[in-house]
Coordinates of N, CA and C in Angstrom, one line a residue:
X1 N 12.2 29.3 -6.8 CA 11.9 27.9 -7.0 C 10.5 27.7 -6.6
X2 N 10.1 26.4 -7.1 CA 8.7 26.1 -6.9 C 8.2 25.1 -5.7
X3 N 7.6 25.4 -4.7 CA 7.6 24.7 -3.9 C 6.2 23.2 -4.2
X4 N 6.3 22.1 -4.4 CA 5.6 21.7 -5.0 C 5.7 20.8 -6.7
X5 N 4.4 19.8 -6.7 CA 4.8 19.7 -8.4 C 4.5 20.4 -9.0
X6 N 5.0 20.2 -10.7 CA 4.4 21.1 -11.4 C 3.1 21.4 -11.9
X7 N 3.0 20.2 -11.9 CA 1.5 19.9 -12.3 C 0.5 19.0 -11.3
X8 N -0.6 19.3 -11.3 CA -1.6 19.0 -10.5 C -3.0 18.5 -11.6
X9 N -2.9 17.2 -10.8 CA -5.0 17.5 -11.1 C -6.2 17.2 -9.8
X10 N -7.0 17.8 -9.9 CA -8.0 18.1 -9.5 C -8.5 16.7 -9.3
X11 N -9.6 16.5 -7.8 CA -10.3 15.2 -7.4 C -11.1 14.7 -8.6
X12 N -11.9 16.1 -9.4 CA -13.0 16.0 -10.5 C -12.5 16.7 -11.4
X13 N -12.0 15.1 -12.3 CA -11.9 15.5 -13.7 C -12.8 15.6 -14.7
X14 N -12.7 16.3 -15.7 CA -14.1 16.2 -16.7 C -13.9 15.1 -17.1
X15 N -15.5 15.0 -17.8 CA -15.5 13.8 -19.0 C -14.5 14.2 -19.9
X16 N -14.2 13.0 -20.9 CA -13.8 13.2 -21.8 C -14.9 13.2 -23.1
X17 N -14.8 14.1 -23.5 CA -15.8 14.2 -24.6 C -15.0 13.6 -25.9
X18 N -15.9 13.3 -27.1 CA -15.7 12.8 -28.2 C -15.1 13.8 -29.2
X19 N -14.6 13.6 -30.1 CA -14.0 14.7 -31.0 C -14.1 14.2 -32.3
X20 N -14.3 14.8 -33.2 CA -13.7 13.6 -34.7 C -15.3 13.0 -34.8
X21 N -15.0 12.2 -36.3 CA -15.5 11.2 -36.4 C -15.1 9.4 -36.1
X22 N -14.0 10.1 -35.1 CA -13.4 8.6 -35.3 C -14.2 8.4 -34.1
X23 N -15.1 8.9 -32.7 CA -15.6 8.4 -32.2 C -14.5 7.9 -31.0
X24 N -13.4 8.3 -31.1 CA -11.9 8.1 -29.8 C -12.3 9.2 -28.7
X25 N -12.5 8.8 -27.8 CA -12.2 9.9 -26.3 C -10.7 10.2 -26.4
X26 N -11.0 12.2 -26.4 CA -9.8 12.5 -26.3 C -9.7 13.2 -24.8
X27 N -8.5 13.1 -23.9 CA -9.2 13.7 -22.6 C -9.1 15.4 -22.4
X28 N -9.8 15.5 -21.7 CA -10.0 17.2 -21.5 C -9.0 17.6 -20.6
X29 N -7.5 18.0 -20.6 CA -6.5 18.0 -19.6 C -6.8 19.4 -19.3
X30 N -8.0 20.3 -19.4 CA -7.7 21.8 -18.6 C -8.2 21.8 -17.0
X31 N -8.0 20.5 -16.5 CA -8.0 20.5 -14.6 C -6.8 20.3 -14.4
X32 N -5.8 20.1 -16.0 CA -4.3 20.5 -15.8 C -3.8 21.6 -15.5
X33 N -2.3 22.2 -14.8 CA -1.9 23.0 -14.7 C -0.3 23.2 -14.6
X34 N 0.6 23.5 -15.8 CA 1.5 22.9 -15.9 C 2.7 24.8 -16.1
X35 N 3.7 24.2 -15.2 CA 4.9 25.5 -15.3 C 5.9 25.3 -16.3
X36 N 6.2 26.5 -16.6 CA 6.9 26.8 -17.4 C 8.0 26.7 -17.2
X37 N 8.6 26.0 -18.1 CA 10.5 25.1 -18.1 C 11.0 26.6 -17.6
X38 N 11.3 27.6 -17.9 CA 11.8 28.6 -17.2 C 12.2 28.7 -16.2
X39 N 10.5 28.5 -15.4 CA 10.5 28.7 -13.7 C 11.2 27.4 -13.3
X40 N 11.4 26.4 -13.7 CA 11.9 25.3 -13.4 C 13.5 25.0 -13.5
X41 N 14.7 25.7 -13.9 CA 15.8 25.7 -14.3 C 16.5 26.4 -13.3
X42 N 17.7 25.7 -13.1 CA 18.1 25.6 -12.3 C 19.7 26.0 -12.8
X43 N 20.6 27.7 -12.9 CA 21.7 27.1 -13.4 C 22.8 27.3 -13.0
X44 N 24.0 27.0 -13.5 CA 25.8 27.0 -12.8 C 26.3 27.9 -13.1
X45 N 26.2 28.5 -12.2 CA 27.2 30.3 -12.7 C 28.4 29.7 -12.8
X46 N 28.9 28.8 -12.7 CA 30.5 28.7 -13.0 C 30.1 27.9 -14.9
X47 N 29.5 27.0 -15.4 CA 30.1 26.5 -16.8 C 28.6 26.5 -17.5
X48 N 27.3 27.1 -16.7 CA 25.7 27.7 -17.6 C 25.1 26.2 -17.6
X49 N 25.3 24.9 -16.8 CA 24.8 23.9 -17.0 C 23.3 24.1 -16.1
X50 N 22.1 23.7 -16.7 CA 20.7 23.9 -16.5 C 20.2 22.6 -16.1
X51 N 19.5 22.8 -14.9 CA 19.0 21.5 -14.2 C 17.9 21.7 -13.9
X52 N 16.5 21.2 -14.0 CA 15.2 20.9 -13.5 C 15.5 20.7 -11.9
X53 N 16.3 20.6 -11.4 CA 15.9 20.5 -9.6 C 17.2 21.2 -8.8
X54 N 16.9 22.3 -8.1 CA 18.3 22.4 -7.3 C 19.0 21.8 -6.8
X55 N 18.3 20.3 -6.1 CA 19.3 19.2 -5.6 C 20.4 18.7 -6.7
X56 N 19.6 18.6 -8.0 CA 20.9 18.5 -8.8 C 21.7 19.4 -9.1
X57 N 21.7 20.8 -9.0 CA 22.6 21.9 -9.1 C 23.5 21.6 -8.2
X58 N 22.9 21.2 -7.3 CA 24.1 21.2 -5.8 C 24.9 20.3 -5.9
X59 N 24.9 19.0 -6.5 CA 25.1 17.9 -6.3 C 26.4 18.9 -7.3
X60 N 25.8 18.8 -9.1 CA 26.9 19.4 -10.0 C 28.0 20.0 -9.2
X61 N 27.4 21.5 -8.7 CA 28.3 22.4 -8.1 C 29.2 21.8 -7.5
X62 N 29.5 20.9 -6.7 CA 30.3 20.2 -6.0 C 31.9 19.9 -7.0
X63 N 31.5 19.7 -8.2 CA 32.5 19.2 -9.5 C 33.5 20.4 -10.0
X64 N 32.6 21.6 -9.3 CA 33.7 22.4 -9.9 C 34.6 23.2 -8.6
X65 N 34.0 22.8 -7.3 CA 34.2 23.0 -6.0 C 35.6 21.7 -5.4
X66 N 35.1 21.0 -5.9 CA 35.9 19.3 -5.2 C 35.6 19.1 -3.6
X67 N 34.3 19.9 -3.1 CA 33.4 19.2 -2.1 C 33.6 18.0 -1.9
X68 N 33.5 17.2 -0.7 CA 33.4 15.9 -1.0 C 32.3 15.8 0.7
X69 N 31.2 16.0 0.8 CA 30.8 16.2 2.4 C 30.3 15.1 2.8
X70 N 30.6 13.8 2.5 CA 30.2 12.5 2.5 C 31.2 11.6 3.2
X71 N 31.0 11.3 4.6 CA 32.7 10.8 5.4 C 32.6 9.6 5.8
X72 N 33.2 8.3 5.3 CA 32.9 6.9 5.9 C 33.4 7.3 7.4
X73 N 32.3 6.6 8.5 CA 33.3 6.8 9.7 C 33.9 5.5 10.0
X74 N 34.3 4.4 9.2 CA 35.1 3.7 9.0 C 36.5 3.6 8.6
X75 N 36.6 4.5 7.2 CA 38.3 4.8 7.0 C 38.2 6.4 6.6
X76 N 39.7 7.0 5.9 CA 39.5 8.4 5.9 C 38.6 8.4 4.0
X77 N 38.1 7.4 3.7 CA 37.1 7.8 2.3 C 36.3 9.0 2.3
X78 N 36.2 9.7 1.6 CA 35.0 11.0 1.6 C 34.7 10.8 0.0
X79 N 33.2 11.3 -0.1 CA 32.6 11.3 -1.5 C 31.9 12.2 -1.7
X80 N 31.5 12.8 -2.8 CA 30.4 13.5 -4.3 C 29.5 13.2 -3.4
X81 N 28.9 12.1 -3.3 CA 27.5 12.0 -3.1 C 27.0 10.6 -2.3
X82 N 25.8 11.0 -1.1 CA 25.5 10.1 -0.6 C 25.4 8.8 -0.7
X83 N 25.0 8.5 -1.9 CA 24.7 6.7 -2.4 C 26.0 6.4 -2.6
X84 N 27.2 7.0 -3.2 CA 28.8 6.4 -3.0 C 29.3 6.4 -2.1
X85 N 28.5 6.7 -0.5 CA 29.0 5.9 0.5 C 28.4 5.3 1.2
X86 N 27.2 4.9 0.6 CA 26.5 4.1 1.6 C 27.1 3.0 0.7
X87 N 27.1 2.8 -0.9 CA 27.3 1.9 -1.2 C 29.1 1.4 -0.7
X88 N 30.1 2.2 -0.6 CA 31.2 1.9 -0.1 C 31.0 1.3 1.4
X89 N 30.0 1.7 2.3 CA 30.1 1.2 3.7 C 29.8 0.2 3.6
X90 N 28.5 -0.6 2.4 CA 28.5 -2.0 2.4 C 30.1 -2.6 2.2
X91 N 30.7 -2.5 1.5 CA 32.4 -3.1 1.9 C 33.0 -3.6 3.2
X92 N 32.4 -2.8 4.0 CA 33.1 -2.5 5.7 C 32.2 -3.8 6.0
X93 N 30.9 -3.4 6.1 CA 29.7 -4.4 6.9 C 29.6 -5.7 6.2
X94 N 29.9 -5.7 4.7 CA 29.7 -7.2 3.7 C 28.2 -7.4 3.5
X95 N 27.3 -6.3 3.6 CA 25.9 -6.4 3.3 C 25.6 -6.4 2.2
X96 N 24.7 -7.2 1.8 CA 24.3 -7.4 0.5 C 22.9 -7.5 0.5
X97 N 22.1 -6.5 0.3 CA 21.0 -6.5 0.3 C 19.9 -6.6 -0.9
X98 N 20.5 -7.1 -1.9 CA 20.4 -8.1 -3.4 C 20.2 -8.9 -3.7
X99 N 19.2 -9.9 -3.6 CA 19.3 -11.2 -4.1 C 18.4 -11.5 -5.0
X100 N 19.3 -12.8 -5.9 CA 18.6 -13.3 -6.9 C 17.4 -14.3 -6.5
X101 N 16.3 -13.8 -7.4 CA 15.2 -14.6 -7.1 C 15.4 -16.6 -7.2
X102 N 16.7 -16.5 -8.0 CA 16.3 -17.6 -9.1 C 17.3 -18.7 -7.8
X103 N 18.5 -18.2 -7.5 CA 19.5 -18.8 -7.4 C 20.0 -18.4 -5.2
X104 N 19.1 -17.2 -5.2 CA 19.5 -16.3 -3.8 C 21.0 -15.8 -3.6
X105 N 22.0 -16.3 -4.7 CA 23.2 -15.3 -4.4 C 22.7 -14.2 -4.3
X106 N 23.6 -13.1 -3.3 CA 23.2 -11.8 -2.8 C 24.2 -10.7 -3.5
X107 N 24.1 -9.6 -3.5 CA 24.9 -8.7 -4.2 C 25.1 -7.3 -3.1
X108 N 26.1 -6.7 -3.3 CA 25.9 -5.3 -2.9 C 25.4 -4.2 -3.6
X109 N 25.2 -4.5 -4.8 CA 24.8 -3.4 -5.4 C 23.9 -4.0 -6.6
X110 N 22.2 -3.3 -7.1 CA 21.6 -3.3 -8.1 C 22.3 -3.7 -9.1
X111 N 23.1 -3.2 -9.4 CA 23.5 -3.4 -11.3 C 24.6 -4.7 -11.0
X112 N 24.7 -4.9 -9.6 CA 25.9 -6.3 -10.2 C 25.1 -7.5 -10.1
X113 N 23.3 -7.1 -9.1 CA 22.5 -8.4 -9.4 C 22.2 -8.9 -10.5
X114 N 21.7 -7.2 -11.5 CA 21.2 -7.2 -12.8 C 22.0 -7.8 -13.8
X115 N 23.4 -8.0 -13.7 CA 24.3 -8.3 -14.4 C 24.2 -10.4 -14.1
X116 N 24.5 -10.1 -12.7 CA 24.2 -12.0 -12.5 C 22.6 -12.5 -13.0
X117 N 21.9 -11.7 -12.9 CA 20.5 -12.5 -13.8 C 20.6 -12.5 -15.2
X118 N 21.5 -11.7 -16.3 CA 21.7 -12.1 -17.5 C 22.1 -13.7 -17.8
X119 N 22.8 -14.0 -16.6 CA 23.6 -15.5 -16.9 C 22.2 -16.6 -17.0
X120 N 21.5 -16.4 -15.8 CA 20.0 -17.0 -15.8 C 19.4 -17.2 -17.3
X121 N 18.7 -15.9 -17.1 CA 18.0 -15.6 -18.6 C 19.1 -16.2 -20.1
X122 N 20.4 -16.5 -20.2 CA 20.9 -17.1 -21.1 C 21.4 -18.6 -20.8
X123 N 21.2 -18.7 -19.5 CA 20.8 -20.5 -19.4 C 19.2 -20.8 -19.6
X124 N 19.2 -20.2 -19.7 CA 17.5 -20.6 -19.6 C 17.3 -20.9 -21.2
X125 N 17.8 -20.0 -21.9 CA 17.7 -20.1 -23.6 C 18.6 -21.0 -24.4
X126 N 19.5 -21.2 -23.3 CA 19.9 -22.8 -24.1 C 19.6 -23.9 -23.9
X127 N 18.7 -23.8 -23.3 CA 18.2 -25.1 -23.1 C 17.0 -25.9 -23.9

């Protein structure tokens, strides 16, 4: 694995020089330095599924394991993955750390604000 990004640039990049007659700056990306998808893959000896980051291999590997190392110490719940229990602990606590700009209802979760601001955005158009 690669410790690091893949790619890097340098404090000093070149100019971009001209090319063509069209007179467009095209940029000179060789202060680039970029790895090869190869060294970057990641795969499942159990079903050959390829992932760009280990964290996601691990995460996968769990699906064919039924891991679950994620323990509300609230009830006996256990989960896949960290964000499905923090988002389940908001339940316990009633935290809603979401709110609408427009209206300040609060939500527990991103996608159910995203969903209450469609209603905004389609009052707004009927009017």
């Amino acid at each position: 694995a690669i410790a690091g990004p893949s790619t890097y640039h340098s404090d000093k990049q070149p100019s971009t020089p001209s090319h063509g007659n069209s007179g467009k700056k095209v940029p000179d990306k060789s202060h680039c330095r970029h790895t090869r998808a190869s060294e970057l893959e990641h795969s499942c000896n159990v079903c050959s599924r390829v992932f760009s980051r280990r964290d996601h291999l691990t995460d996968h590997i769990r699906s064919h394991t039924g891991e679950r190392p994620f323990c509300c110490h609230l009830c006996p719940k256990t989960f896949v993955w960290k964000s499905n229990l923090t988002k389940h602990i908001r339940r316990h606590t009633g935290e809603k750390p979401f709110s609408c700009n427009v209206c300040l209802k609060a939500f527990t979760r991103t996608d159910s604000l995203a969903e209450h601001m469609k209603l905004h955005q389609y009052n707004r158009r009927r009017r």
